[in-house]
CSV table of C-alpha atoms in Angstrom, one decimal:
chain,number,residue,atom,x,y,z
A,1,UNK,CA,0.0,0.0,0.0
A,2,UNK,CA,1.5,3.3,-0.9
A,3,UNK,CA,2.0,5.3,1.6
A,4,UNK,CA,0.2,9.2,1.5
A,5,UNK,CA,2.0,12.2,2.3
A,6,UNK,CA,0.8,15.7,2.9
A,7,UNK,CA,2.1,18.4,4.2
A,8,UNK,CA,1.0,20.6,7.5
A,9,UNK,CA,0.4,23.7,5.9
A,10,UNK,CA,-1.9,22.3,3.4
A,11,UNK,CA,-3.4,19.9,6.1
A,12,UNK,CA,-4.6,22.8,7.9
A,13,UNK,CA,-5.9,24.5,4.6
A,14,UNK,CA,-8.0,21.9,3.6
A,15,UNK,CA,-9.0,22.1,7.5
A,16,UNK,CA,-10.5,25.2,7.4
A,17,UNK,CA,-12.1,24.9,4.1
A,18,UNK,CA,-14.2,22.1,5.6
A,19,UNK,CA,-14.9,23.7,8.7
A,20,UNK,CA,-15.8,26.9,6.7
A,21,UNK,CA,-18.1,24.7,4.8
A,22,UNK,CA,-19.8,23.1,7.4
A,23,UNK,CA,-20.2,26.6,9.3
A,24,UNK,CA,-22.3,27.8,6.1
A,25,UNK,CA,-24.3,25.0,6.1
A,26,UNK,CA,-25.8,26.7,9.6
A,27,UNK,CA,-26.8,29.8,8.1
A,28,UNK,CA,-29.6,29.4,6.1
A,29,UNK,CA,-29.4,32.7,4.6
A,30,UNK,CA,-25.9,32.4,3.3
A,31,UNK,CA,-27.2,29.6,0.9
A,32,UNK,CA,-29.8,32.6,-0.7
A,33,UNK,CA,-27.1,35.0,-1.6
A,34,UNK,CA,-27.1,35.8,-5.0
A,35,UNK,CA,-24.7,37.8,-7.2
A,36,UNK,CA,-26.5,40.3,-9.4
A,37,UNK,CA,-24.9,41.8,-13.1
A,38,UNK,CA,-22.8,44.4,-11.5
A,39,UNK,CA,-21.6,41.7,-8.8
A,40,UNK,CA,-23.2,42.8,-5.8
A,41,UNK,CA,-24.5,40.0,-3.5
A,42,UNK,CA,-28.6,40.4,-2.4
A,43,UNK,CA,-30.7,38.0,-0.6
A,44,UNK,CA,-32.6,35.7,-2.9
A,45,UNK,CA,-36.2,35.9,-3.6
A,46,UNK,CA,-37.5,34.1,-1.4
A,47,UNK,CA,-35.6,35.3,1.8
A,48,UNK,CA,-38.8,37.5,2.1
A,49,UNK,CA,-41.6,35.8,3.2
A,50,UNK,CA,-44.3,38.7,2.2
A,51,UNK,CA,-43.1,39.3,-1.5
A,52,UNK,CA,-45.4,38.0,-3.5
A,53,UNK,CA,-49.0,39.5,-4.0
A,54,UNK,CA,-50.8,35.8,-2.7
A,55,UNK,CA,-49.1,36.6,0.7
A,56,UNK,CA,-50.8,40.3,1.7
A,57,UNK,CA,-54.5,40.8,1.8
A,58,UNK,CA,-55.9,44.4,1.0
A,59,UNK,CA,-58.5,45.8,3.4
A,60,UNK,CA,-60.0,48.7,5.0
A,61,UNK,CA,-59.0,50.1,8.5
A,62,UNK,CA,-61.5,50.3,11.2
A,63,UNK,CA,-59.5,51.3,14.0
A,64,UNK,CA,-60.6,54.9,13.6
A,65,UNK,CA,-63.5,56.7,11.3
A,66,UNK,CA,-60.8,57.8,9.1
A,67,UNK,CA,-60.9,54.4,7.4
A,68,UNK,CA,-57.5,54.8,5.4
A,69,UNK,CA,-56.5,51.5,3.3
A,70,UNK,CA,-54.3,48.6,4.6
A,71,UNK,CA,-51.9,45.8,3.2
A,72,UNK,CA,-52.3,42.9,5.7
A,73,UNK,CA,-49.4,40.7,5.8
A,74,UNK,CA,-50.5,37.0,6.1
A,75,UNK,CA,-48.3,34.2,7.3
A,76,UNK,CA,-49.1,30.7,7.4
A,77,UNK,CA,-53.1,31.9,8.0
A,78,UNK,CA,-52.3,34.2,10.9
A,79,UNK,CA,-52.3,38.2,10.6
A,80,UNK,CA,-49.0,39.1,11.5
A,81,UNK,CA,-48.5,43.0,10.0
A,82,UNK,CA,-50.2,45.8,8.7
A,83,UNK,CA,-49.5,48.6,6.5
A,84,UNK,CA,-50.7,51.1,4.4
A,85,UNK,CA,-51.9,50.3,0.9
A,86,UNK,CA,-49.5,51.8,-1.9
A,87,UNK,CA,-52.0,52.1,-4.2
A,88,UNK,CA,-54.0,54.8,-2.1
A,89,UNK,CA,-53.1,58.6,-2.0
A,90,UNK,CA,-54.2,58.6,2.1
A,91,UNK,CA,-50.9,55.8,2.8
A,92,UNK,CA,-48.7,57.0,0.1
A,93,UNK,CA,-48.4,60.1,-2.6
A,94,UNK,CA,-47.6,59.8,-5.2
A,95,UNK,CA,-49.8,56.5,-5.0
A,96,UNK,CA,-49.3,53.7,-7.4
A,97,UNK,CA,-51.2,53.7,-10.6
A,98,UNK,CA,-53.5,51.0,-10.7
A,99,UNK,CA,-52.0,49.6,-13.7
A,100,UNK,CA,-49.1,48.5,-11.7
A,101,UNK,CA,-48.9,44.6,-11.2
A,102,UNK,CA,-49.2,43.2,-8.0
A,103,UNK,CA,-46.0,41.2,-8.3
A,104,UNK,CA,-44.5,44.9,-8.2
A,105,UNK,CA,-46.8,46.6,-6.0
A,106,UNK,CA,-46.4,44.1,-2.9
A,107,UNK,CA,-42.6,45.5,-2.5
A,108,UNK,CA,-44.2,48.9,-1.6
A,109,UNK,CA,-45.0,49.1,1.9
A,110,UNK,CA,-47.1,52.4,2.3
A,111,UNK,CA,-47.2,54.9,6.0
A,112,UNK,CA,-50.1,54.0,8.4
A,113,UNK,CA,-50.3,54.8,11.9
A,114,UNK,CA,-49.6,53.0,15.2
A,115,UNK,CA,-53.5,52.6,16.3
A,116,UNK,CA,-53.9,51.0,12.1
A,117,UNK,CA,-51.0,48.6,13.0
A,118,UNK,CA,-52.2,47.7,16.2
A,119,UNK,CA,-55.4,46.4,14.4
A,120,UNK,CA,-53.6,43.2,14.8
A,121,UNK,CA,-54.3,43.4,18.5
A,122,UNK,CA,-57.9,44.3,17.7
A,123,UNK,CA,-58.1,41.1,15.8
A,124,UNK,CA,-56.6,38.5,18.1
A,125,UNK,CA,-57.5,40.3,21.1
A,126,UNK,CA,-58.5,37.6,23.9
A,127,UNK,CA,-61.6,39.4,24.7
A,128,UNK,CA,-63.0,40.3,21.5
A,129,UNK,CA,-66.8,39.5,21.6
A,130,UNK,CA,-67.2,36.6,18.8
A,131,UNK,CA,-70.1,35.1,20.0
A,132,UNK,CA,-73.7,36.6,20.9
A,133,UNK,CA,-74.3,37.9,24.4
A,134,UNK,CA,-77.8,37.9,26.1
A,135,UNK,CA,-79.0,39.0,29.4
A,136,UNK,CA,-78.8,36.1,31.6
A,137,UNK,CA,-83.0,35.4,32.3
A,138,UNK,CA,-83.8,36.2,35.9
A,139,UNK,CA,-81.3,39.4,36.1
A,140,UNK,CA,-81.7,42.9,36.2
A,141,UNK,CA,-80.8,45.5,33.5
A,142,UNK,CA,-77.2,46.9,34.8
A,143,UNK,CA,-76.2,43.5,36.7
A,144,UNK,CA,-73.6,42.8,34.0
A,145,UNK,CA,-74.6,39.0,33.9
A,146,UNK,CA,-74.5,37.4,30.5
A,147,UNK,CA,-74.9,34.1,28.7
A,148,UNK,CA,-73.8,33.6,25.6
A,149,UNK,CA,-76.4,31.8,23.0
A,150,UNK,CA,-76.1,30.5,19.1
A,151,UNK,CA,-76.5,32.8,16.2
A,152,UNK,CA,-79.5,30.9,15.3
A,153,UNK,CA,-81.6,31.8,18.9
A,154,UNK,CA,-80.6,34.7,18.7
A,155,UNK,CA,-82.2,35.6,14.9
A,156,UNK,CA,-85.3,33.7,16.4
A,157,UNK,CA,-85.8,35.8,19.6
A,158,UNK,CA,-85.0,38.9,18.3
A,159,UNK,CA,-87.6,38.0,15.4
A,160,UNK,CA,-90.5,36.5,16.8
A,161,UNK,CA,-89.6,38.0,20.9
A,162,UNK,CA,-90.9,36.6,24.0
A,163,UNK,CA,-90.5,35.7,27.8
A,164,UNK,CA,-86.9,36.3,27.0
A,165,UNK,CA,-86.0,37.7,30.1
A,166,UNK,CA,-88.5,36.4,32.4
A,167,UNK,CA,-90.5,39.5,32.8
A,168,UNK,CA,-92.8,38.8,31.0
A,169,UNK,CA,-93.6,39.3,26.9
A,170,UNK,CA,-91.2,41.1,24.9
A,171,UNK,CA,-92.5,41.9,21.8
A,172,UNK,CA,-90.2,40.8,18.5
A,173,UNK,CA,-89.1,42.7,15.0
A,174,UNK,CA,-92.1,41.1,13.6
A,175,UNK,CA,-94.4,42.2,16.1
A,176,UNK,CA,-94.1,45.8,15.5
A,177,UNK,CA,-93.7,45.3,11.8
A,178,UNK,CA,-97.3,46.8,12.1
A,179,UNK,CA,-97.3,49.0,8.7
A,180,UNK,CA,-96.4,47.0,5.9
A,181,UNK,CA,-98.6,49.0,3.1
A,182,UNK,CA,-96.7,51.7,1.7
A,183,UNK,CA,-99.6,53.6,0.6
A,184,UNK,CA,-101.2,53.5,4.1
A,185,UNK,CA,-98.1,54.7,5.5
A,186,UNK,CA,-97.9,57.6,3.2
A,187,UNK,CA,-101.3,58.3,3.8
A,188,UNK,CA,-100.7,57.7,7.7
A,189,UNK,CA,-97.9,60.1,7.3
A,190,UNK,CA,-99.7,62.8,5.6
A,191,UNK,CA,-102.4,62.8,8.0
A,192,UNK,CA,-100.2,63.1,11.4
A,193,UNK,CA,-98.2,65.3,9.7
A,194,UNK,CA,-101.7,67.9,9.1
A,195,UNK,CA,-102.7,66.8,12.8
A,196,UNK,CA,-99.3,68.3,14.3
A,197,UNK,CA,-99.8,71.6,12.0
A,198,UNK,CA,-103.3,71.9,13.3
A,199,UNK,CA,-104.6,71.6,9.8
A,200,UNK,CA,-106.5,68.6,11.3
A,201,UNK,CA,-108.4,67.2,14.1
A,202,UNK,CA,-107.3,64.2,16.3
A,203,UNK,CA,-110.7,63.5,16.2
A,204,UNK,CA,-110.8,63.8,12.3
A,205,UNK,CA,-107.8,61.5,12.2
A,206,UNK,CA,-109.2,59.0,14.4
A,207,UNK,CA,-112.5,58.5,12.3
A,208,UNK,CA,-110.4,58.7,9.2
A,209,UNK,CA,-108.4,55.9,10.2
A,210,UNK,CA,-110.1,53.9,12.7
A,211,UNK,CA,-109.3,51.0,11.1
A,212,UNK,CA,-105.6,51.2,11.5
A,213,UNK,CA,-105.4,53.1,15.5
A,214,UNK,CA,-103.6,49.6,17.0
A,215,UNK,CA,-100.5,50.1,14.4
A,216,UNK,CA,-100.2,52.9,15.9
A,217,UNK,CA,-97.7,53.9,18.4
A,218,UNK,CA,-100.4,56.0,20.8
A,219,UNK,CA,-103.5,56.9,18.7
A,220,UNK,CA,-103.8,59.8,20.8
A,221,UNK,CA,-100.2,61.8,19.8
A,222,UNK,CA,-99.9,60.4,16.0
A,223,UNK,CA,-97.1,62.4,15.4
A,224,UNK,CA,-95.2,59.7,17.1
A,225,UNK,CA,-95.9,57.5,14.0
A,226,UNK,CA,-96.4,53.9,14.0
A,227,UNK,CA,-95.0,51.1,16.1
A,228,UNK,CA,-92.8,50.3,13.0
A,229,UNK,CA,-90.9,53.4,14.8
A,230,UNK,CA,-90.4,51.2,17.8
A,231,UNK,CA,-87.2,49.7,16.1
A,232,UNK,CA,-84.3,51.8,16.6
A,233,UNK,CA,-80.9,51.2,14.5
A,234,UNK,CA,-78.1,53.7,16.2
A,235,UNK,CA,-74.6,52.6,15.2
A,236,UNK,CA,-71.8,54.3,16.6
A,237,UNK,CA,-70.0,54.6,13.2
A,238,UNK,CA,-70.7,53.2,9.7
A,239,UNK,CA,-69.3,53.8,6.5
A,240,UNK,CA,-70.5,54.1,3.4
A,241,UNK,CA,-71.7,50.9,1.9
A,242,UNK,CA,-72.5,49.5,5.2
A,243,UNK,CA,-74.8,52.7,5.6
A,244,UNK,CA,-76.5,52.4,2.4
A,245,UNK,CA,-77.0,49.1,3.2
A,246,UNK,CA,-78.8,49.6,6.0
A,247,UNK,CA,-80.9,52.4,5.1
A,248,UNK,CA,-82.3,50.1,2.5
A,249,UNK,CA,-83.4,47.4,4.9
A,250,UNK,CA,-84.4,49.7,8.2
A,251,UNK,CA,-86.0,52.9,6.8
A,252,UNK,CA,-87.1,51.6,3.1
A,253,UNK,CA,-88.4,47.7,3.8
A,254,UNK,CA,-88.9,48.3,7.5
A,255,UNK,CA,-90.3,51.4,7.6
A,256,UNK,CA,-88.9,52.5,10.5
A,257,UNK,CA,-87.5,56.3,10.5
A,258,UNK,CA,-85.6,55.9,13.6
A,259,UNK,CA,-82.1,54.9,11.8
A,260,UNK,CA,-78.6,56.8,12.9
A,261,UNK,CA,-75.5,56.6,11.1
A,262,UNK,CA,-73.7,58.9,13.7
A,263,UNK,CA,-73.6,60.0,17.0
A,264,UNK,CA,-72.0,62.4,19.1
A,265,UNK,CA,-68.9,60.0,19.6
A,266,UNK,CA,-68.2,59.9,15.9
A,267,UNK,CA,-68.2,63.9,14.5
A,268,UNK,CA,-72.0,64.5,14.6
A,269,UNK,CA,-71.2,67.1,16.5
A,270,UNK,CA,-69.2,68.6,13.3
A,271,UNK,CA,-71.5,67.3,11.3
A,272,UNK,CA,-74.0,69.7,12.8
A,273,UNK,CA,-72.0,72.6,13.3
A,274,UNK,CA,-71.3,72.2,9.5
A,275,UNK,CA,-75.3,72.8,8.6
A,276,UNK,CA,-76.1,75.1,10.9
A,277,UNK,CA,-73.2,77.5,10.0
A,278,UNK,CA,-74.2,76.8,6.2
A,279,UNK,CA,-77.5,77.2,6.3
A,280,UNK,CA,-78.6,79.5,3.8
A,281,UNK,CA,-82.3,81.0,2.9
A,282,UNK,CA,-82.7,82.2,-0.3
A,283,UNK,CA,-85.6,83.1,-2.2
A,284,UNK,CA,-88.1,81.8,-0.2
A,285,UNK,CA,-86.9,78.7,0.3
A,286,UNK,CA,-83.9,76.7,2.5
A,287,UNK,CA,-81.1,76.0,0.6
A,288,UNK,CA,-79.5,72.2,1.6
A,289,UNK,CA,-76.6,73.0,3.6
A,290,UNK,CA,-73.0,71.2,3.6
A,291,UNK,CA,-72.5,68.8,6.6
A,292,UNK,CA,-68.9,67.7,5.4
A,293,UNK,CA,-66.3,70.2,4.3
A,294,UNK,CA,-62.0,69.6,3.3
A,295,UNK,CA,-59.8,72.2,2.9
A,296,UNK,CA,-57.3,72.6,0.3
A,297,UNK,CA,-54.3,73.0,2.2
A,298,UNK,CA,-51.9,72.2,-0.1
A,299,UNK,CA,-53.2,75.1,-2.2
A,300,UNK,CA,-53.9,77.5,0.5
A,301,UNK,CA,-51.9,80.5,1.4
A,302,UNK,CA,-52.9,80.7,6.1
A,303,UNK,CA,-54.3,78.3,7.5
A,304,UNK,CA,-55.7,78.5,11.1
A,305,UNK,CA,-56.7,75.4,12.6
A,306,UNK,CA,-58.7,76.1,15.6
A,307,UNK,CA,-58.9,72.9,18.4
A,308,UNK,CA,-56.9,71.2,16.8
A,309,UNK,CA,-53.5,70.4,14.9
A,310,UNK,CA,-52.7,68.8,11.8
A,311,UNK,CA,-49.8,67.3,12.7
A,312,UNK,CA,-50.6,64.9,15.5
A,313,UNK,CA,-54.8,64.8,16.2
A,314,UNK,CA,-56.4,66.0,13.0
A,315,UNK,CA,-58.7,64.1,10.9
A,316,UNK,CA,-57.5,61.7,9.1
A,317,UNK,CA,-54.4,61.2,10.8
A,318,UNK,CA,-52.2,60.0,7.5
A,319,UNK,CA,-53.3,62.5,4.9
A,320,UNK,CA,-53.9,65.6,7.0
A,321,UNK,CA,-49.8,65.8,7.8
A,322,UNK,CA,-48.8,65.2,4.3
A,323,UNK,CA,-50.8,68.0,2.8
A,324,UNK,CA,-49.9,70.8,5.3
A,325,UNK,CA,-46.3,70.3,5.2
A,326,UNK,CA,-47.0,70.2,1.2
A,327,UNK,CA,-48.6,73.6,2.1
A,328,UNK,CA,-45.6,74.6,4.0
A,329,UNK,CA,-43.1,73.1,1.2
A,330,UNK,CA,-45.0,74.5,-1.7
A,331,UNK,CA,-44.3,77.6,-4.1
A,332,UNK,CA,-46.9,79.7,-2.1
A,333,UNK,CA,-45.1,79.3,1.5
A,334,UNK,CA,-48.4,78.6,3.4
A,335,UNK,CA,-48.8,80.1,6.9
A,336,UNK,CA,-50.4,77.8,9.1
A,337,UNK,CA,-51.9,78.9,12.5
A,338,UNK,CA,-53.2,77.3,15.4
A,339,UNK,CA,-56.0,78.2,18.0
A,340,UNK,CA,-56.7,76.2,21.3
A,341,UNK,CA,-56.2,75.3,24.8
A,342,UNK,CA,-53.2,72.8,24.2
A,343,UNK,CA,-49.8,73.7,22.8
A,344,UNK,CA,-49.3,71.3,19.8
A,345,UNK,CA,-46.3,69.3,19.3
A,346,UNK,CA,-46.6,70.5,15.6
A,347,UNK,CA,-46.7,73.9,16.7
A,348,UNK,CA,-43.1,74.1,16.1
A,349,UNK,CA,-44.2,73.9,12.3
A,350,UNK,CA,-46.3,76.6,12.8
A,351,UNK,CA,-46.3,80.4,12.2
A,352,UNK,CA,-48.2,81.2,15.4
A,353,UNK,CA,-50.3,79.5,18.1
A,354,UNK,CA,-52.8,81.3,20.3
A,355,UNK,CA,-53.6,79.5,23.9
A,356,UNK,CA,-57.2,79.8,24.5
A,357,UNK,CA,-57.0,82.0,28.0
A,358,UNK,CA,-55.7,84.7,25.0
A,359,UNK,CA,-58.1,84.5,22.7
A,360,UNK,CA,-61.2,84.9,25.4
A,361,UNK,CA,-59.4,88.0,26.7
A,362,UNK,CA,-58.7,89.3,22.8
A,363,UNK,CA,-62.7,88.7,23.1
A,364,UNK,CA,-63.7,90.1,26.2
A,365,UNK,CA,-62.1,93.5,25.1
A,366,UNK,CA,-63.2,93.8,21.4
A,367,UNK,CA,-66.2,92.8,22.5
A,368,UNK,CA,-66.2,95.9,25.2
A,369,UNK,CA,-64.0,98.3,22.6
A,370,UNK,CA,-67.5,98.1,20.1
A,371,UNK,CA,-67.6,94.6,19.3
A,372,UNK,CA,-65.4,92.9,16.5
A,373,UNK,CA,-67.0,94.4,13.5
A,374,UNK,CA,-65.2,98.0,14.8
A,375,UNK,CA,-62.2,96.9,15.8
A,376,UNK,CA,-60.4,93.6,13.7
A,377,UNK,CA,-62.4,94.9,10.1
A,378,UNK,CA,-61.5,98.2,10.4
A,379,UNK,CA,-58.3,98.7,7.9
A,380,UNK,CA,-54.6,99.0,9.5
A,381,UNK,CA,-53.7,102.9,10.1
A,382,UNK,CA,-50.8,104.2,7.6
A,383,UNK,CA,-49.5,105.7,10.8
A,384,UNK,CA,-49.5,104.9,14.3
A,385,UNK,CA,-50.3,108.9,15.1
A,386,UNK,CA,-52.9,109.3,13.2
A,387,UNK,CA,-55.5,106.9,14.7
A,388,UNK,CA,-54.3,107.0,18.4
A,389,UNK,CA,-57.6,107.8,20.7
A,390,UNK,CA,-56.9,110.6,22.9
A,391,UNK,CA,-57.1,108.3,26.1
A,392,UNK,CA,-55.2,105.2,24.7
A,393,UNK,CA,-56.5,102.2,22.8
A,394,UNK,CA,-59.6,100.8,22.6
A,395,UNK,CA,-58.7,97.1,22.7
A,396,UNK,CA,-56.6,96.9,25.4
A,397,UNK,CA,-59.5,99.5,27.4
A,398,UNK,CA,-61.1,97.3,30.1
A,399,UNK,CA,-59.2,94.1,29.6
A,400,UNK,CA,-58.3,91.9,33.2
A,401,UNK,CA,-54.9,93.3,33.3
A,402,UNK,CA,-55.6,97.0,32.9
A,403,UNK,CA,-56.8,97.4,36.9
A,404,UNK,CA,-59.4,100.3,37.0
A,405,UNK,CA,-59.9,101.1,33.2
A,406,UNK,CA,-58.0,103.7,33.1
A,407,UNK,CA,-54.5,102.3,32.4
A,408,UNK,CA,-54.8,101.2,28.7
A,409,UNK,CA,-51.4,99.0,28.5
A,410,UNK,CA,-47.9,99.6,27.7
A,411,UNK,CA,-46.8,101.2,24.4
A,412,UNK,CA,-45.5,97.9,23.8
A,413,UNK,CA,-48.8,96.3,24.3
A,414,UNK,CA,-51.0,98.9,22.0
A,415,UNK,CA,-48.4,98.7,19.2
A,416,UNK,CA,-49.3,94.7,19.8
A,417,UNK,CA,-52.6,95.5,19.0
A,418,UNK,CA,-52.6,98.1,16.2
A,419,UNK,CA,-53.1,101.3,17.9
């Protein structure tokens, strides 16, 4: 047998090599490098397991009213991370055109807020109600005892009603399904209507429609309509679609005229405020006012946000940031201004903010000085001399600060104010 020789040095070479080798072979992601045309190494493909447009879902967000788009990331069936969808201008401007293919478009992970992301704990939260609750039978409203039941008894009691409770009869959807005659309704309508304007007698109504008194809620204040109205749909928030949807079913097949899209929780109070303040009569009739109004901030030249900021509480949280510091960046320079009782965090990106203690006092003393229309729309003097009153200026006259009355500020203060 011939005998093999090999030197130390290149035992040792070959010793490392192996070792080397069998050192990559623990690191997966060494075995995914590869070399692209100008020689620089990248991680294969694969190496990312949310590349490829089967592995993201796109949604809707419902964490807030806003409902900006999301790009759920799925992995192996569980949702595991959420982002905003590239092809919408609220997560990402420029967006994506929707031409672009979604092999391409699942690289692009677009902005979306911490309370979208944590939709995930939303989702999976322990205590998420997935099953129906019901008043456990033999408690009292408030007790906070509840059983849960199947879907199906629960379509079947709310229907059709009964001793649910054990107090007694409850009366079901179909029981005060008592209207179902759309002409009789109308005329039902009409006729209440002409009873609350005094155009009609409740007697009159009565012997006009004595035939129909038990559908009605209490035959004796018709106004109050019938006990179709006894079915009250209030959602706390409901978007379009949804809403649509059941306006259909409640008002339209139902009949019922007690259906809510809003409340208080979710902007009806700006929704409001809105029609009141637009409210218009002209010739002889009420115009429709606008219960929903945007800004164009990226166009506008001063902005004044009053309650609120646009950097860190406005509404919606994504879009409203993006287009003021457009404003700010833009050929026109916006000015943006805030008004309110809290210094904003984005005030630093603002040309001015007013606390609120100010603003009442600015207030109080136009309002004493010959209200606001004399004072703030009356145009700046060309020179300080000229306008001065004789006994020093009127918008500083009577404020908290000036004692007496008669002490009208500082120079410093009534150059402050114009005068």
């Amino acid at each position: 047998m011939k005998e093999f020789k090999i030197k130390r040095r290149t035992f040792l070479k070959s010793l490392a090599f192996v070792g080397g080798a069998v050192a990559a072979g623990e690191l997966p992601w060494l075995t995914q490098l590869y070399a692209d045309e100008d020689g620089f190494y990248h991680l294969a493909q694969n190496a990312y397991p949310f590349d490829k447009p089967e592995t993201v879902i796109y949604s809707t967000c419902l964490q807030c009213h806003t409902a900006c788009t999301i790009k759920g990331k799925i992995y192996q069936g569980v949702l595991v991370k959420i982002t905003g969808n590239p092809y919408s201008p609220m997560n990402m401007w420029p967006q994506l055109s929707y031409d672009t293919p979604p092999e391409k478009a699942v690289k692009y992970d677009a902005r979306l807020c911490p309370k979208g992301q944590a939709g995930i704990q939303s989702l999976y939260d322990p205590y998420r109600l997935r099953k129906v609750l019901k008043r456990k039978p033999g408690t009292k409203r408030g007790e906070g005892q509840w059983i849960t039941i199947p879907f199906e008894q629960a379509i079947e009691e709310i229907v059709n009603g009964g001793n649910l409770f054990g107090e007694g009869h409850v009366p079901g959807l179909k029981e005060i399904w008592a209207v179902r005659d759309p002409k009789l309704m109308k005329e039902l309508k009409k006729d209440a209507k002409a009873v609350a304007e005094g155009k009609m007698s409740l007697e009159e109504f009565k012997r006009k429609h004595k035939d129909h008194l038990d559908k009605l809620i209490d035959p004796n204040h018709p106004d109050l309509g019938p006990k179709n109205n006894q079915f009250v749909f209030l959602a706390g928030r409901i978007e379009h679609g949804r809403k649509e949807f059941s306006k259909r079913w409640l008002k339209d097949a139902f009949g019922s005229v007690n259906w809510y899209e809003h409340t208080t929780v979710c902007e009806q109070s700006h929704h409001i405020a809105y029609k009141e303040m637009t409210r218009k009569y002209h010739q002889g009739k009420w115009i429709k006012p606008k219960e929903h109004m945007k800004p164009d901030v990226p166009n506008a030249e001063f902005v004044i946000f009053f309650g609120t900021s646009p950097f860190e509480c406005n509404f919606g949280l994504l879009r409203q940031p993006g287009q003021a510091g457009e404003g700010l960046r833009g050929p026109r320079g916006a000015s943006l201004g805030g008004l309110g009782e809290v210094g904003p965090q984005g005030g630093l990106r603002m040309s001015f903010w007013i606390p609120l203690p100010i603003i009442i006092l600015l207030l109080v003393g136009v309002g004493r000085a010959g209200g606001p229309a004399s004072a703030l729309t009356a145009p700046p003097p060309a020179k300080k001399q000229a306008v001065r009153p004789e006994k020093g200026c009127p918008l500083l006259k009577n404020l908290p600060w000036s004692g007496n009355g008669t002490d009208n500020g500082t120079e410093e203060e009534e150059e402050d104010f114009g005068c």
